[in-house]
JSON list of C-alpha atoms in Angstrom, two decimals:
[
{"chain": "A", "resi": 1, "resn": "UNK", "atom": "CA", "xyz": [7.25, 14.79, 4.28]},
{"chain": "A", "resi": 2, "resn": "UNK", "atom": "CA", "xyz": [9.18, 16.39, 2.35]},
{"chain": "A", "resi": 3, "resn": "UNK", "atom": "CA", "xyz": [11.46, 13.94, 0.77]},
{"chain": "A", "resi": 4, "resn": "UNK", "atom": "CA", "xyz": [8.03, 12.23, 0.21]},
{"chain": "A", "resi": 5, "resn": "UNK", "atom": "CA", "xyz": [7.10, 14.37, -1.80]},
{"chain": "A", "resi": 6, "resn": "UNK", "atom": "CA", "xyz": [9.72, 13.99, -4.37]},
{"chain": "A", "resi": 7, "resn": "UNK", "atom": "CA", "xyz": [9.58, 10.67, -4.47]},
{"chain": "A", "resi": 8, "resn": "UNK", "atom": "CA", "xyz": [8.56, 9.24, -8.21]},
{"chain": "A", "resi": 9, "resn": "UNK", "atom": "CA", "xyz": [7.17, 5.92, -9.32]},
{"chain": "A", "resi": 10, "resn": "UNK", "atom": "CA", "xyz": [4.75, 4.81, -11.61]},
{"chain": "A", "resi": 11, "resn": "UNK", "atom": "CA", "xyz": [3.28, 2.34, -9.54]},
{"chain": "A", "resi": 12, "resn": "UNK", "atom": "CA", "xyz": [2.90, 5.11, -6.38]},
{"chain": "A", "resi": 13, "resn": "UNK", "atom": "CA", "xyz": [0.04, 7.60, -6.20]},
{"chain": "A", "resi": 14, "resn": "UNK", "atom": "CA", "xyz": [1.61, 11.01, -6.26]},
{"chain": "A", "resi": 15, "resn": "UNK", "atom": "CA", "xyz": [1.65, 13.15, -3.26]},
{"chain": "A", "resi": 16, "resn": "UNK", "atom": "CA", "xyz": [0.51, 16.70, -3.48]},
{"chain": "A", "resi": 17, "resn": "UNK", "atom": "CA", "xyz": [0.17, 17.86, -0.34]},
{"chain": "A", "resi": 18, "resn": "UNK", "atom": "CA", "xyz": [-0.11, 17.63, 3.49]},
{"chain": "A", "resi": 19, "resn": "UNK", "atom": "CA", "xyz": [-0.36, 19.23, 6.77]},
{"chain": "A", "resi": 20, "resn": "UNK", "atom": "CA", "xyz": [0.23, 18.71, 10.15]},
{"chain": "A", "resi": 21, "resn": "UNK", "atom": "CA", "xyz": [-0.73, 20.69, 13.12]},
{"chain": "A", "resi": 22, "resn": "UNK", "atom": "CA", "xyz": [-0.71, 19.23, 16.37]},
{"chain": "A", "resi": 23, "resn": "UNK", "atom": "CA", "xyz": [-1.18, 16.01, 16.44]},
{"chain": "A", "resi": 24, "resn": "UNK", "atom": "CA", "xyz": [-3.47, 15.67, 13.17]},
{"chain": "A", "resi": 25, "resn": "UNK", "atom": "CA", "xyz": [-1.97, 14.84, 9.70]},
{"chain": "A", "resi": 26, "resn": "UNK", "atom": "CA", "xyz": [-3.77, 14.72, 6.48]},
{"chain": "A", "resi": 27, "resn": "UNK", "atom": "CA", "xyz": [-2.01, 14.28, 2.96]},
{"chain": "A", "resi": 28, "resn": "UNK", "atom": "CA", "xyz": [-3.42, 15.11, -0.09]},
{"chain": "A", "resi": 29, "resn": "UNK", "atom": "CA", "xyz": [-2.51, 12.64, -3.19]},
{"chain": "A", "resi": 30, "resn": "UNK", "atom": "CA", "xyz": [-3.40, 12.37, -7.31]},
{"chain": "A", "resi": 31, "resn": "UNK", "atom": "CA", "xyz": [-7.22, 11.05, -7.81]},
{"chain": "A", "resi": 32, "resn": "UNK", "atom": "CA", "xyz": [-6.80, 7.31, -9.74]},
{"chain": "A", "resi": 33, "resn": "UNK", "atom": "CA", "xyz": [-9.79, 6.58, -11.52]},
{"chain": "A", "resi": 34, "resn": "UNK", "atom": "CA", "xyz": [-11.16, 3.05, -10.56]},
{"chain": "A", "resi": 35, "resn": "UNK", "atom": "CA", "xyz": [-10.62, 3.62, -6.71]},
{"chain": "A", "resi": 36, "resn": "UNK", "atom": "CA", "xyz": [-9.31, 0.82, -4.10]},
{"chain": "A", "resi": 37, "resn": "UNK", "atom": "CA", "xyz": [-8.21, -2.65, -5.20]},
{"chain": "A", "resi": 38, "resn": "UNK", "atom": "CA", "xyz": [-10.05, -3.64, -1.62]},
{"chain": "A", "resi": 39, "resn": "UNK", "atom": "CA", "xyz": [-13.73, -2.87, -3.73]},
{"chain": "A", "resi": 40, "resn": "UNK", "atom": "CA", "xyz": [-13.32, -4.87, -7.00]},
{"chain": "A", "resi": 41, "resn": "UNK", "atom": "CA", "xyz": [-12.19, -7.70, -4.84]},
{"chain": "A", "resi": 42, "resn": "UNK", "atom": "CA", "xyz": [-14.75, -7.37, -2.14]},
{"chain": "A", "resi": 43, "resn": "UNK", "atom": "CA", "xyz": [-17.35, -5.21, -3.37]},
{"chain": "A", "resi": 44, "resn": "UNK", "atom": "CA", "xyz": [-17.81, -4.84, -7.06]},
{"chain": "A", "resi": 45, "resn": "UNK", "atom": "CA", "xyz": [-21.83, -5.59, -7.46]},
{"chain": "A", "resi": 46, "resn": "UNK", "atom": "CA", "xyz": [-20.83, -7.30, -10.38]},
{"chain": "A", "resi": 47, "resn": "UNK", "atom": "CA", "xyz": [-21.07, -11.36, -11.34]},
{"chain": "A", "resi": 48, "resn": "UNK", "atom": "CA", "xyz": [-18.09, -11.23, -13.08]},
{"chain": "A", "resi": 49, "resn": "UNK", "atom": "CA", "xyz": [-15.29, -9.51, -12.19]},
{"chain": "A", "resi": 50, "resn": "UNK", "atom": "CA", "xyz": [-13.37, -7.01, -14.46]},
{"chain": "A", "resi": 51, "resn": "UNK", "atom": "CA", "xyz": [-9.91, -8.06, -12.67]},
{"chain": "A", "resi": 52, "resn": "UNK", "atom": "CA", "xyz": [-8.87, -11.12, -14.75]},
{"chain": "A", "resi": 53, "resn": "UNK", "atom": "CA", "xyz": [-5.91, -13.29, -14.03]},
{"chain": "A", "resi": 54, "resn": "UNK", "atom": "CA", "xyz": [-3.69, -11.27, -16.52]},
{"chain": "A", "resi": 55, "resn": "UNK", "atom": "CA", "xyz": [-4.68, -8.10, -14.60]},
{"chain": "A", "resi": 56, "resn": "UNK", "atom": "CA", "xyz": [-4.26, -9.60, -10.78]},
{"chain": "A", "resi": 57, "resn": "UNK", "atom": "CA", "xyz": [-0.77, -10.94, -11.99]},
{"chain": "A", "resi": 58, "resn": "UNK", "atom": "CA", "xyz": [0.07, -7.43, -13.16]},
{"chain": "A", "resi": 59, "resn": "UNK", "atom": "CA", "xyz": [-1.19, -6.08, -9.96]},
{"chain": "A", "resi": 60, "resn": "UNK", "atom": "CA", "xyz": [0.96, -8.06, -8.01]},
{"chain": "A", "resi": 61, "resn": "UNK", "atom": "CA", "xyz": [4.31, -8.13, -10.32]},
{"chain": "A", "resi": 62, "resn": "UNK", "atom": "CA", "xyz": [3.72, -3.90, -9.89]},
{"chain": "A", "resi": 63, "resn": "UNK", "atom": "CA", "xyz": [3.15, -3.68, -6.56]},
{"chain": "A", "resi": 64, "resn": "UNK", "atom": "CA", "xyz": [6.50, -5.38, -5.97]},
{"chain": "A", "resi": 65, "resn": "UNK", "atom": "CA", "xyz": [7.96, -3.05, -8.08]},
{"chain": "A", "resi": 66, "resn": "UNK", "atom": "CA", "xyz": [6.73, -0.04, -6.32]},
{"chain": "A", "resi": 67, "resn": "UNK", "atom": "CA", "xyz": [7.67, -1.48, -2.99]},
{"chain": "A", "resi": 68, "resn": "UNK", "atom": "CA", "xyz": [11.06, -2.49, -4.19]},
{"chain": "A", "resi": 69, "resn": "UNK", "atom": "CA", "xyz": [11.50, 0.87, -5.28]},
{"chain": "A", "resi": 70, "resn": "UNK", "atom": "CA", "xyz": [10.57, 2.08, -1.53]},
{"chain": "A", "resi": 71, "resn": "UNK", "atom": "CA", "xyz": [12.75, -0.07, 0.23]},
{"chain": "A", "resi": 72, "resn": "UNK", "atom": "CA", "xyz": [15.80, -0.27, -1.62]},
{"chain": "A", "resi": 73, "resn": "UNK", "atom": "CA", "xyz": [16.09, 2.23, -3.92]},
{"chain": "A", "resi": 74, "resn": "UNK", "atom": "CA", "xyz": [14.92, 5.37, -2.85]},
{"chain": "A", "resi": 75, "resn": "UNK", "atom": "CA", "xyz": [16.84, 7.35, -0.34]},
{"chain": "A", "resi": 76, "resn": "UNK", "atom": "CA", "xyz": [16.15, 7.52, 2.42]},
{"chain": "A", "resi": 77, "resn": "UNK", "atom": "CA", "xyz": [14.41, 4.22, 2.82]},
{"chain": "A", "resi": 78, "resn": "UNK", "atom": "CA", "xyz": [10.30, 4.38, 2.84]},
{"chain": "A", "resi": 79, "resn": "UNK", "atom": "CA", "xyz": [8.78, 1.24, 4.83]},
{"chain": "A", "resi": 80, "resn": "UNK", "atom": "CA", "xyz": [4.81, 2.15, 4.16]},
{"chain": "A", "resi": 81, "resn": "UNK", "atom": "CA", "xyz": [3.96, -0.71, 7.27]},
{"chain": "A", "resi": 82, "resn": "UNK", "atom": "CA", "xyz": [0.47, -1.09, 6.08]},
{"chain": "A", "resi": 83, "resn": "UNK", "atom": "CA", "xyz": [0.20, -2.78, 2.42]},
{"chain": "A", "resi": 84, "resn": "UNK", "atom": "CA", "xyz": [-3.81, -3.83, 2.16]},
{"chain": "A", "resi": 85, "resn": "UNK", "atom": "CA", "xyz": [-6.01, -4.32, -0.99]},
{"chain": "A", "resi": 86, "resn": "UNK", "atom": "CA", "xyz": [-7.24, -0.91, 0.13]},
{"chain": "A", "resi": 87, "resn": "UNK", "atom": "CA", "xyz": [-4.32, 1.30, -0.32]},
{"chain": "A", "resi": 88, "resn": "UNK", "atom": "CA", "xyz": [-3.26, 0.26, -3.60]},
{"chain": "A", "resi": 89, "resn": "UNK", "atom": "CA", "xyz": [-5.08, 2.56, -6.05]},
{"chain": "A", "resi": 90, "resn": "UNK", "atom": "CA", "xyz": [-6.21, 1.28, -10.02]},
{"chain": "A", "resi": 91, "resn": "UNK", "atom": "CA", "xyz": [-6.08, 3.46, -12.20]},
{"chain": "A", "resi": 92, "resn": "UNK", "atom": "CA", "xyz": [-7.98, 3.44, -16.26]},
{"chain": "A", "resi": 93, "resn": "UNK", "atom": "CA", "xyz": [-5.79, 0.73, -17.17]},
{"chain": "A", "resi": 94, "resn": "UNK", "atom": "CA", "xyz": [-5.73, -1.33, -13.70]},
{"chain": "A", "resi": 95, "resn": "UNK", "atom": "CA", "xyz": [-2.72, -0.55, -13.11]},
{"chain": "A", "resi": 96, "resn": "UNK", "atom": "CA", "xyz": [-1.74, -0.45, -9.11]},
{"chain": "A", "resi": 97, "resn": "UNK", "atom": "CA", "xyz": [-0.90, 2.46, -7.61]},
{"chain": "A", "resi": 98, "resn": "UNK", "atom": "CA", "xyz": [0.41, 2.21, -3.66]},
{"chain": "A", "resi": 99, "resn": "UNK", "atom": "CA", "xyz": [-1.25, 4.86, -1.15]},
{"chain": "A", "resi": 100, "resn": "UNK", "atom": "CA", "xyz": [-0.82, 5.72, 2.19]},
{"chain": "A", "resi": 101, "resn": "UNK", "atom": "CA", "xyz": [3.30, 5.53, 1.82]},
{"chain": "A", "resi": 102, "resn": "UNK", "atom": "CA", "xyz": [3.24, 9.09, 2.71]},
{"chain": "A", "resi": 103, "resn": "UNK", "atom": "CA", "xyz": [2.29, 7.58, 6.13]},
{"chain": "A", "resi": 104, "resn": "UNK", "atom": "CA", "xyz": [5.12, 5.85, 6.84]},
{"chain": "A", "resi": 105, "resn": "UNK", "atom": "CA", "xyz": [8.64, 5.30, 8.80]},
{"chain": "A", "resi": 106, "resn": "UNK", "atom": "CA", "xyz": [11.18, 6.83, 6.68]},
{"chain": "A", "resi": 107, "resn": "UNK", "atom": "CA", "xyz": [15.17, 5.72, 7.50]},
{"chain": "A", "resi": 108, "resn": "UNK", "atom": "CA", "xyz": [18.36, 7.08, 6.27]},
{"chain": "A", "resi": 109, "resn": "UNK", "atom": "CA", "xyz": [21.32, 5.60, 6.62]},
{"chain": "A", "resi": 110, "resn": "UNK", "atom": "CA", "xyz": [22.52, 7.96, 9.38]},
{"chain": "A", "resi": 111, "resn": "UNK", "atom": "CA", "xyz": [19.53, 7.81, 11.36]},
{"chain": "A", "resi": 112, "resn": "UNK", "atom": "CA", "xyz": [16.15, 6.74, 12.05]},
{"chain": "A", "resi": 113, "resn": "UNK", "atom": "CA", "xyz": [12.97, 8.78, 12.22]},
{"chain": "A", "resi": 114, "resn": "UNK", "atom": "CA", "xyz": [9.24, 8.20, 12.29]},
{"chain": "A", "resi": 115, "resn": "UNK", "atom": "CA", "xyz": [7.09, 10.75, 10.32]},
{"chain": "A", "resi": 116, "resn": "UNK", "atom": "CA", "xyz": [3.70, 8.70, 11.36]},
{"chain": "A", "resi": 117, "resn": "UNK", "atom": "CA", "xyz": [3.11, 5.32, 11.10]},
{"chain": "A", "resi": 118, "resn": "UNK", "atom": "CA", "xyz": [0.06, 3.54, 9.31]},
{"chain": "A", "resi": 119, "resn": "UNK", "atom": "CA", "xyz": [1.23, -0.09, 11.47]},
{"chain": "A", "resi": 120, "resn": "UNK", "atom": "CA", "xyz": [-1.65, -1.27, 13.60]},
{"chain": "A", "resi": 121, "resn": "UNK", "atom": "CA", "xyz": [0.98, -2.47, 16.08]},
{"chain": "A", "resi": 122, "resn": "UNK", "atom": "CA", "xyz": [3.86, -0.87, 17.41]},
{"chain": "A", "resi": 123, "resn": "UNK", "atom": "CA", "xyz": [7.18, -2.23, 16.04]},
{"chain": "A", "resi": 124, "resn": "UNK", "atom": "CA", "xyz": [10.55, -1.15, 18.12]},
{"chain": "A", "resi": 125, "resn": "UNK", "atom": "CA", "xyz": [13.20, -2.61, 14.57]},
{"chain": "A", "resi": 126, "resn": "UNK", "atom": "CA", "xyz": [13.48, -1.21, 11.18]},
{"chain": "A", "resi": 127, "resn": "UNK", "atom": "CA", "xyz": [13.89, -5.24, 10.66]},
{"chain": "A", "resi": 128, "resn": "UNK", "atom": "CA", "xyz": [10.78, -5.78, 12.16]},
{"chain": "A", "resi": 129, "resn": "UNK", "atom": "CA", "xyz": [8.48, -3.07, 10.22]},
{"chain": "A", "resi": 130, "resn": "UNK", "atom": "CA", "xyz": [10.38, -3.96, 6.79]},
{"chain": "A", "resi": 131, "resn": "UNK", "atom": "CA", "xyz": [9.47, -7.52, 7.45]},
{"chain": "A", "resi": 132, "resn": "UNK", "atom": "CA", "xyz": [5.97, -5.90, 8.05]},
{"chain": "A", "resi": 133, "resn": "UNK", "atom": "CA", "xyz": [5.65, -4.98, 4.72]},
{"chain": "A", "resi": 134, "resn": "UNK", "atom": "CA", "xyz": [6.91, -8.25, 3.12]},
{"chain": "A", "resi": 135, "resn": "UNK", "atom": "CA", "xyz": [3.96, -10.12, 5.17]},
{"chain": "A", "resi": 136, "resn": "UNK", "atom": "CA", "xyz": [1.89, -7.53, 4.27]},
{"chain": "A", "resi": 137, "resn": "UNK", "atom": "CA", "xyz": [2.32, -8.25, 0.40]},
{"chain": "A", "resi": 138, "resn": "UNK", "atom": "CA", "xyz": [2.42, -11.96, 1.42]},
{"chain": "A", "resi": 139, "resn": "UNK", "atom": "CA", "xyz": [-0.91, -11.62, 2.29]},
{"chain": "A", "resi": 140, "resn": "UNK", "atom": "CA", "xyz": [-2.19, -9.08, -0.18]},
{"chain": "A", "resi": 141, "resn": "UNK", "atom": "CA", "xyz": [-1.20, -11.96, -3.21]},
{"chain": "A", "resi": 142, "resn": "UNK", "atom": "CA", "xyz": [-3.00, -14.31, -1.44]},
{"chain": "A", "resi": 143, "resn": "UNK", "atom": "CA", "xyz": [-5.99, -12.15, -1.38]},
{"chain": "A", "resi": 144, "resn": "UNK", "atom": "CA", "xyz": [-5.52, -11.07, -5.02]},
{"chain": "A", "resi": 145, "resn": "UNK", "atom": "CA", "xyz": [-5.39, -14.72, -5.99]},
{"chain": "A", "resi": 146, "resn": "UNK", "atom": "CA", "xyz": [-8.03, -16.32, -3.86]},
{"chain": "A", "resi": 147, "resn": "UNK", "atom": "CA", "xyz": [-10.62, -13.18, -3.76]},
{"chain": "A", "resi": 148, "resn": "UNK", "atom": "CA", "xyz": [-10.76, -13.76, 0.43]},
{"chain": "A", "resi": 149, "resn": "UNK", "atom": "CA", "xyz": [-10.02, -11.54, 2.88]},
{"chain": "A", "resi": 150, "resn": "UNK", "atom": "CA", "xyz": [-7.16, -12.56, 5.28]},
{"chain": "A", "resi": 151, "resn": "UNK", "atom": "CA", "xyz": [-8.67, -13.17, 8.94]},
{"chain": "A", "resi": 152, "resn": "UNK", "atom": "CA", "xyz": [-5.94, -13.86, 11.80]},
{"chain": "A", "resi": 153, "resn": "UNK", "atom": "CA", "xyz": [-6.97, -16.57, 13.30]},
{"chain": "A", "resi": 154, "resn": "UNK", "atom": "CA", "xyz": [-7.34, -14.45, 16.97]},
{"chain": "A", "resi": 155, "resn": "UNK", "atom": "CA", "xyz": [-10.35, -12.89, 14.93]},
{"chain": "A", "resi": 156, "resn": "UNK", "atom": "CA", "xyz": [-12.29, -16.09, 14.30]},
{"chain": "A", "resi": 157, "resn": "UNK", "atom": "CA", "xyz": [-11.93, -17.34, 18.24]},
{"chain": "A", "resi": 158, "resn": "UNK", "atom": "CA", "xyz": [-13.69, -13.69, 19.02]},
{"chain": "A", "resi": 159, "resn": "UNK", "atom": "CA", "xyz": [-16.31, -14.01, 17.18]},
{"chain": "A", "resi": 160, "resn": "UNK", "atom": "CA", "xyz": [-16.97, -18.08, 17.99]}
]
């Protein structure tokens, strides 16, 4: 956590703090002021939403950016493993903020270690998680673009 915590990017939410005692973790990160990308997509009471095509485009060009940043430049590596309209953050301008990275595999080039994991499935490759997040913003532009939340198609047999 702590190389975490030094880690600086304008389009991640700043961690400020965290603890971990037996096997419960909490972190503590920046408040952004217009909350979860998840409720203006999903939620927002509105009839006409504030997020306009010049704003979703932004959204996704930055979220890229920050996730860029975690995979390939930062050191060690950061894979978050759980990229969702409802940890990236907006702040005053609607600009995206990723959350939840604190949560995530970390890997150096020396090693490999897992700090906690926010993947709903286990993955056994760093190949495999990083590939994770890729899907993951694969499916979080499609949901930015088309307003819909993704359903795996295993979900819609269960509730047939």
């Amino acid at each position: 956590m702590e190389e975490i915590g030094h880690v600086k990017h304008n389009n991640l939410v700043k961690l400020l703090g965290y603890c971990a005692e037996g096997v419960y973790r909490m972190s503590v990160s920046e408040y952004v002021d217009n909350g979860n990308l998840h409720y203006w997509l999903h939620e927002f009471p509105g009839q006409v939403s504030p997020l306009t095509w010049t704003i979703r485009s932004n959204i996704i060009h930055n979220v890229a950016k920050g996730l860029a940043y975690l995979h390939e430049e930062n050191k060690p590596k950061i894979l978050p493993g759980s990229i969702k309209s409802s940890t990236i953050l907006l702040d005053e301008n609607w600009n995206p903020n990723i959350s939840d990275y604190g949560l995530a595999k970390l890997l150096s080039p020396e090693s490999s270690h897992i700090l906690f994991c926010t993947c709903s499935s286990h993955v056994s490759t760093n190949t495999s998680i990083e590939g994770s997040d890729i899907y993951g913003f694969g499916v979080l532009m499609m949901e930015i673009i088309s307003g819909k939340i993704h359903v795996l198609h295993s979900q819609l047999q269960g509730s047939l």
